[in-house]
Each structure stands twice: as structure tokens, then as C-alpha cells.
């Protein structure tokens, strides 16, 4: 649902301390109803170079019937219109099996080889999910940038990367291991992000017949009360459409609305391969 962008830094306020953060919710095209000015902060990048766009899908709204996409686009101008944007990279949404999932992305792109003093880099989450259609189903985040000229400004193709993608696509087509987990399932997990000294661990309870899930997660020891170091319990009832998010340390319980139930499956048959084979350098789910 929500999406936040920090490289380059988004317009307006920035906060990813909690799932469903207000600063990650901007639906009005083309830039979430946040305009820029000539005095707005602007990130300077080199035209024609590579850049890692870093952002977070602050809530996940995977829609089984018509899975969504995340795209990165570019436009010249201070406040360009929707028609001015050109998509330069796109990747598939993925089934996180939990709406309250904060997933970090680091996507390397080739910047346009056209210097500009005022231009915009945008990340969109096109969820396609009808349950998110309050002001449309697309979420926007724009960054004001400047592209500078250099002596050598040649847009190169990464042949090695293309070969890797070609090889992985071939493996994907030939992979016979598409599968779904059992109807009733319990699984322990742990997740580590060395760059920010983060570790989480917990247990997932999955019940397809009842269409319910429960997740217990401990972040960095669970002695604090934030998403970085807290202990949390999540109860998901897809029949009622409610998800409770309980912070054990401070005793607060937040109510979230759920999207449609998705079977927990893997592979091409279930549209869960293209996400992993897109040209992404890193993804880091944080529960």
C-alpha cells in the first residue's frame, strides 16, 4: 500500500518507523499532490550513469487475481504532468503473506543521458487491489533531482547482468518445483540485515481452511517498544478482514484492514518467480 523513497530523498516528510506510515501514503498522481519549487531540496546525479534507487514498500497489498507492479519513472520539469513520465524500470509485486510487511528495495537503474536542472525521479506501487481503491489503487513517491553533464556520458549496457538474467529466466522456465505449503503450517524464521545491525526472528502460523494467520516476531532481542527492537504479535482473520498488530512491550494494539486471502505458493504457476528475477540487488523484508 504505502511506499517511501530515500535514495534519492522523496518530497515532503519521511518516516518508515512503523508500517502504514503517513508519509508513505500518496495516491494522487503524478506526485501524491506534493508540488516542488525552484528552492526545493534537489539531489544531484550524473546523467547517463548508474544509480541505486532505494525505497520501502511500507505495506504489501499483493492481489492474486491481477498481481501489481512497482515501477521507476523519470520526467523533466519542476512539476511535470503524468504524461511527461517515462518508465525506466519495472518489477513485479510479490506475495508477502502479511499486509504488515516493510520490504526494502535497492534497484540499480541507468539514469537518462540528458542533463537537466529540474527533473523528477518517481517510484510507484501499482497494487491493482480493489480493496485499496479509495483514491485509486496506485501509490506515488517523487524525488526532485538534477542531472549533470560529464566529459564521458555514455549509456552502457551491462552485458554480464543481461547474461545473468537470461540464465535465470531459462532456469525459471525449466523449473518443475512449483508448489504450495500445506494447508496447516507452522514455521520458525529469522532475518538479518548486517548493514543496519538488524535481526528478527519469530514463528508463523498458517491455516488455509480457516483463512487465518498468526505471526510472532522479536526484533533485535525484543527489549524495546519500536519496530527496531520490539516484540510483536499479529493476528490475521481474512474472513472478517481484520488484522491486529500488538506491541507487547507498551501494550498497544493497532487494527489494520486486510486484503484478499492468498494461498502461500511458489513458482511460475503462482506468479512468484518474476519478482525474484528482476534486476534487483537486494530486498529486505522487515516485519
PDB file of N, CA and C in Angstrom, residues 221-259:
ATOM      1  N   UNK A 221      16.258  -8.674  19.844  1.00  0.00           N
ATOM      2  CA  UNK A 221      16.146  -9.047  21.250  1.00  0.00           C
ATOM      3  C   UNK A 221      14.804  -8.744  21.873  1.00  0.00           C
ATOM      4  N   UNK A 222      14.042  -7.821  21.277  1.00  0.00           N
ATOM      5  CA  UNK A 222      12.687  -7.550  21.739  1.00  0.00           C
ATOM      6  C   UNK A 222      12.564  -6.847  23.070  1.00  0.00           C
ATOM      7  N   UNK A 223      13.591  -6.114  23.489  1.00  0.00           N
ATOM      8  CA  UNK A 223      13.533  -5.454  24.797  1.00  0.00           C
ATOM      9  C   UNK A 223      12.971  -4.033  24.733  1.00  0.00           C
ATOM     10  N   UNK A 224      12.844  -3.492  23.507  1.00  0.00           N
ATOM     11  CA  UNK A 224      12.313  -2.141  23.364  1.00  0.00           C
ATOM     12  C   UNK A 224      10.859  -2.161  22.933  1.00  0.00           C
ATOM     13  N   UNK A 225      10.383  -1.013  22.466  1.00  0.00           N
ATOM     14  CA  UNK A 225       8.986  -0.944  22.039  1.00  0.00           C
ATOM     15  C   UNK A 225       8.822  -0.342  20.648  1.00  0.00           C
ATOM     16  N   UNK A 226       9.905  -0.367  19.834  1.00  0.00           N
ATOM     17  CA  UNK A 226       9.827   0.118  18.461  1.00  0.00           C
ATOM     18  C   UNK A 226       9.954  -1.051  17.500  1.00  0.00           C
ATOM     19  N   UNK A 227       9.721  -0.780  16.213  1.00  0.00           N
ATOM     20  CA  UNK A 227       9.854  -1.844  15.214  1.00  0.00           C
ATOM     21  C   UNK A 227      11.301  -2.305  15.073  1.00  0.00           C
ATOM     22  N   UNK A 228      12.241  -1.538  15.600  1.00  0.00           N
ATOM     23  CA  UNK A 228      13.650  -1.921  15.530  1.00  0.00           C
ATOM     24  C   UNK A 228      14.033  -2.894  16.648  1.00  0.00           C
ATOM     25  N   UNK A 229      13.394  -2.783  17.805  1.00  0.00           N
ATOM     26  CA  UNK A 229      13.831  -3.603  18.948  1.00  0.00           C
ATOM     27  C   UNK A 229      12.675  -4.145  19.785  1.00  0.00           C
ATOM     28  N   UNK A 230      11.496  -4.276  19.182  1.00  0.00           N
ATOM     29  CA  UNK A 230      10.321  -4.673  19.944  1.00  0.00           C
ATOM     30  C   UNK A 230       9.900  -6.123  19.764  1.00  0.00           C
ATOM     31  N   UNK A 231       8.852  -6.488  20.491  1.00  0.00           N
ATOM     32  CA  UNK A 231       8.223  -7.809  20.417  1.00  0.00           C
ATOM     33  C   UNK A 231       6.777  -7.601  19.977  1.00  0.00           C
ATOM     34  N   UNK A 232       6.384  -8.277  18.889  1.00  0.00           N
ATOM     35  CA  UNK A 232       5.077  -8.027  18.297  1.00  0.00           C
ATOM     36  C   UNK A 232       4.328  -9.328  18.018  1.00  0.00           C
ATOM     37  N   UNK A 233       3.004  -9.250  18.155  1.00  0.00           N
ATOM     38  CA  UNK A 233       2.117 -10.346  17.780  1.00  0.00           C
ATOM     39  C   UNK A 233       1.140  -9.817  16.732  1.00  0.00           C
ATOM     40  N   UNK A 234       0.927 -10.592  15.680  1.00  0.00           N
ATOM     41  CA  UNK A 234      -0.021 -10.210  14.635  1.00  0.00           C
ATOM     42  C   UNK A 234      -1.033 -11.326  14.433  1.00  0.00           C
ATOM     43  N   UNK A 235      -2.313 -10.969  14.469  1.00  0.00           N
ATOM     44  CA  UNK A 235      -3.391 -11.926  14.215  1.00  0.00           C
ATOM     45  C   UNK A 235      -4.142 -11.472  12.978  1.00  0.00           C
ATOM     46  N   UNK A 236      -4.295 -12.370  12.002  1.00  0.00           N
ATOM     47  CA  UNK A 236      -4.940 -12.033  10.734  1.00  0.00           C
ATOM     48  C   UNK A 236      -6.129 -12.953  10.482  1.00  0.00           C
ATOM     49  N   UNK A 237      -7.308 -12.373  10.396  1.00  0.00           N
ATOM     50  CA  UNK A 237      -8.529 -13.119  10.085  1.00  0.00           C
ATOM     51  C   UNK A 237      -9.046 -12.608   8.745  1.00  0.00           C
ATOM     52  N   UNK A 238      -8.821 -13.382   7.688  1.00  0.00           N
ATOM     53  CA  UNK A 238      -9.175 -12.927   6.351  1.00  0.00           C
ATOM     54  C   UNK A 238     -10.674 -13.026   6.076  1.00  0.00           C
ATOM     55  N   UNK A 239     -11.406 -13.716   6.941  1.00  0.00           N
ATOM     56  CA  UNK A 239     -12.863 -13.760   6.803  1.00  0.00           C
ATOM     57  C   UNK A 239     -13.481 -12.452   7.283  1.00  0.00           C
ATOM     58  N   UNK A 240     -13.005 -11.961   8.409  1.00  0.00           N
ATOM     59  CA  UNK A 240     -13.509 -10.689   8.931  1.00  0.00           C
ATOM     60  C   UNK A 240     -12.818  -9.499   8.278  1.00  0.00           C
ATOM     61  N   UNK A 241     -11.639  -9.750   7.670  1.00  0.00           N
ATOM     62  CA  UNK A 241     -10.894  -8.662   7.045  1.00  0.00           C
ATOM     63  C   UNK A 241     -10.144  -7.797   8.039  1.00  0.00           C
ATOM     64  N   UNK A 242      -9.827  -8.355   9.220  1.00  0.00           N
ATOM     65  CA  UNK A 242      -9.154  -7.568  10.250  1.00  0.00           C
ATOM     66  C   UNK A 242      -7.806  -8.175  10.620  1.00  0.00           C
ATOM     67  N   UNK A 243      -6.852  -7.295  10.886  1.00  0.00           N
ATOM     68  CA  UNK A 243      -5.546  -7.713  11.378  1.00  0.00           C
ATOM     69  C   UNK A 243      -5.190  -6.867  12.595  1.00  0.00           C
ATOM     70  N   UNK A 244      -4.836  -7.548  13.687  1.00  0.00           N
ATOM     71  CA  UNK A 244      -4.442  -6.860  14.911  1.00  0.00           C
ATOM     72  C   UNK A 244      -2.922  -6.916  15.054  1.00  0.00           C
ATOM     73  N   UNK A 245      -2.342  -5.770  15.380  1.00  0.00           N
ATOM     74  CA  UNK A 245      -0.888  -5.616  15.478  1.00  0.00           C
ATOM     75  C   UNK A 245      -0.574  -5.175  16.908  1.00  0.00           C
ATOM     76  N   UNK A 246      -0.110  -6.128  17.723  1.00  0.00           N
ATOM     77  CA  UNK A 246       0.038  -5.896  19.161  1.00  0.00           C
ATOM     78  C   UNK A 246       1.501  -5.694  19.538  1.00  0.00           C
ATOM     79  N   UNK A 247       1.783  -4.547  20.139  1.00  0.00           N
ATOM     80  CA  UNK A 247       3.118  -4.241  20.656  1.00  0.00           C
ATOM     81  C   UNK A 247       3.165  -4.703  22.110  1.00  0.00           C
ATOM     82  N   UNK A 248       3.865  -5.797  22.347  1.00  0.00           N
ATOM     83  CA  UNK A 248       3.852  -6.439  23.661  1.00  0.00           C
ATOM     84  C   UNK A 248       4.433  -5.538  24.750  1.00  0.00           C
ATOM     85  N   UNK A 249       5.488  -4.797  24.434  1.00  0.00           N
ATOM     86  CA  UNK A 249       6.184  -4.022  25.460  1.00  0.00           C
ATOM     87  C   UNK A 249       5.389  -2.819  25.949  1.00  0.00           C
ATOM     88  N   UNK A 250       4.702  -2.133  25.035  1.00  0.00           N
ATOM     89  CA  UNK A 250       3.944  -0.972  25.514  1.00  0.00           C
ATOM     90  C   UNK A 250       2.444  -1.226  25.595  1.00  0.00           C
ATOM     91  N   UNK A 251       2.022  -2.459  25.271  1.00  0.00           N
ATOM     92  CA  UNK A 251       0.631  -2.847  25.466  1.00  0.00           C
ATOM     93  C   UNK A 251      -0.362  -2.215  24.512  1.00  0.00           C
ATOM     94  N   UNK A 252       0.102  -1.734  23.358  1.00  0.00           N
ATOM     95  CA  UNK A 252      -0.814  -1.128  22.391  1.00  0.00           C
ATOM     96  C   UNK A 252      -1.202  -2.134  21.317  1.00  0.00           C
ATOM     97  N   UNK A 253      -2.408  -1.987  20.802  1.00  0.00           N
ATOM     98  CA  UNK A 253      -2.903  -2.889  19.761  1.00  0.00           C
ATOM     99  C   UNK A 253      -3.538  -2.059  18.653  1.00  0.00           C
ATOM    100  N   UNK A 254      -2.978  -2.134  17.447  1.00  0.00           N
ATOM    101  CA  UNK A 254      -3.491  -1.377  16.306  1.00  0.00           C
ATOM    102  C   UNK A 254      -4.283  -2.294  15.390  1.00  0.00           C
ATOM    103  N   UNK A 255      -5.337  -1.746  14.813  1.00  0.00           N
ATOM    104  CA  UNK A 255      -6.197  -2.506  13.904  1.00  0.00           C
ATOM    105  C   UNK A 255      -5.919  -2.095  12.467  1.00  0.00           C
ATOM    106  N   UNK A 256      -5.662  -3.086  11.610  1.00  0.00           N
ATOM    107  CA  UNK A 256      -5.454  -2.862  10.182  1.00  0.00           C
ATOM    108  C   UNK A 256      -6.525  -3.606   9.400  1.00  0.00           C
ATOM    109  N   UNK A 257      -6.843  -3.095   8.201  1.00  0.00           N
ATOM    110  CA  UNK A 257      -7.738  -3.819   7.306  1.00  0.00           C
ATOM    111  C   UNK A 257      -6.938  -4.776   6.439  1.00  0.00           C
ATOM    112  N   UNK A 258      -7.481  -5.960   6.189  1.00  0.00           N
ATOM    113  CA  UNK A 258      -6.779  -6.961   5.390  1.00  0.00           C
ATOM    114  C   UNK A 258      -7.251  -6.949   3.943  1.00  0.00           C
ATOM    115  N   UNK A 259      -6.381  -7.398   3.055  1.00  0.00           N
ATOM    116  CA  UNK A 259      -6.759  -7.615   1.668  1.00  0.00           C
ATOM    117  C   UNK A 259      -7.259  -9.048   1.506  1.00  0.00           C
TER     118      UNK A 259
END
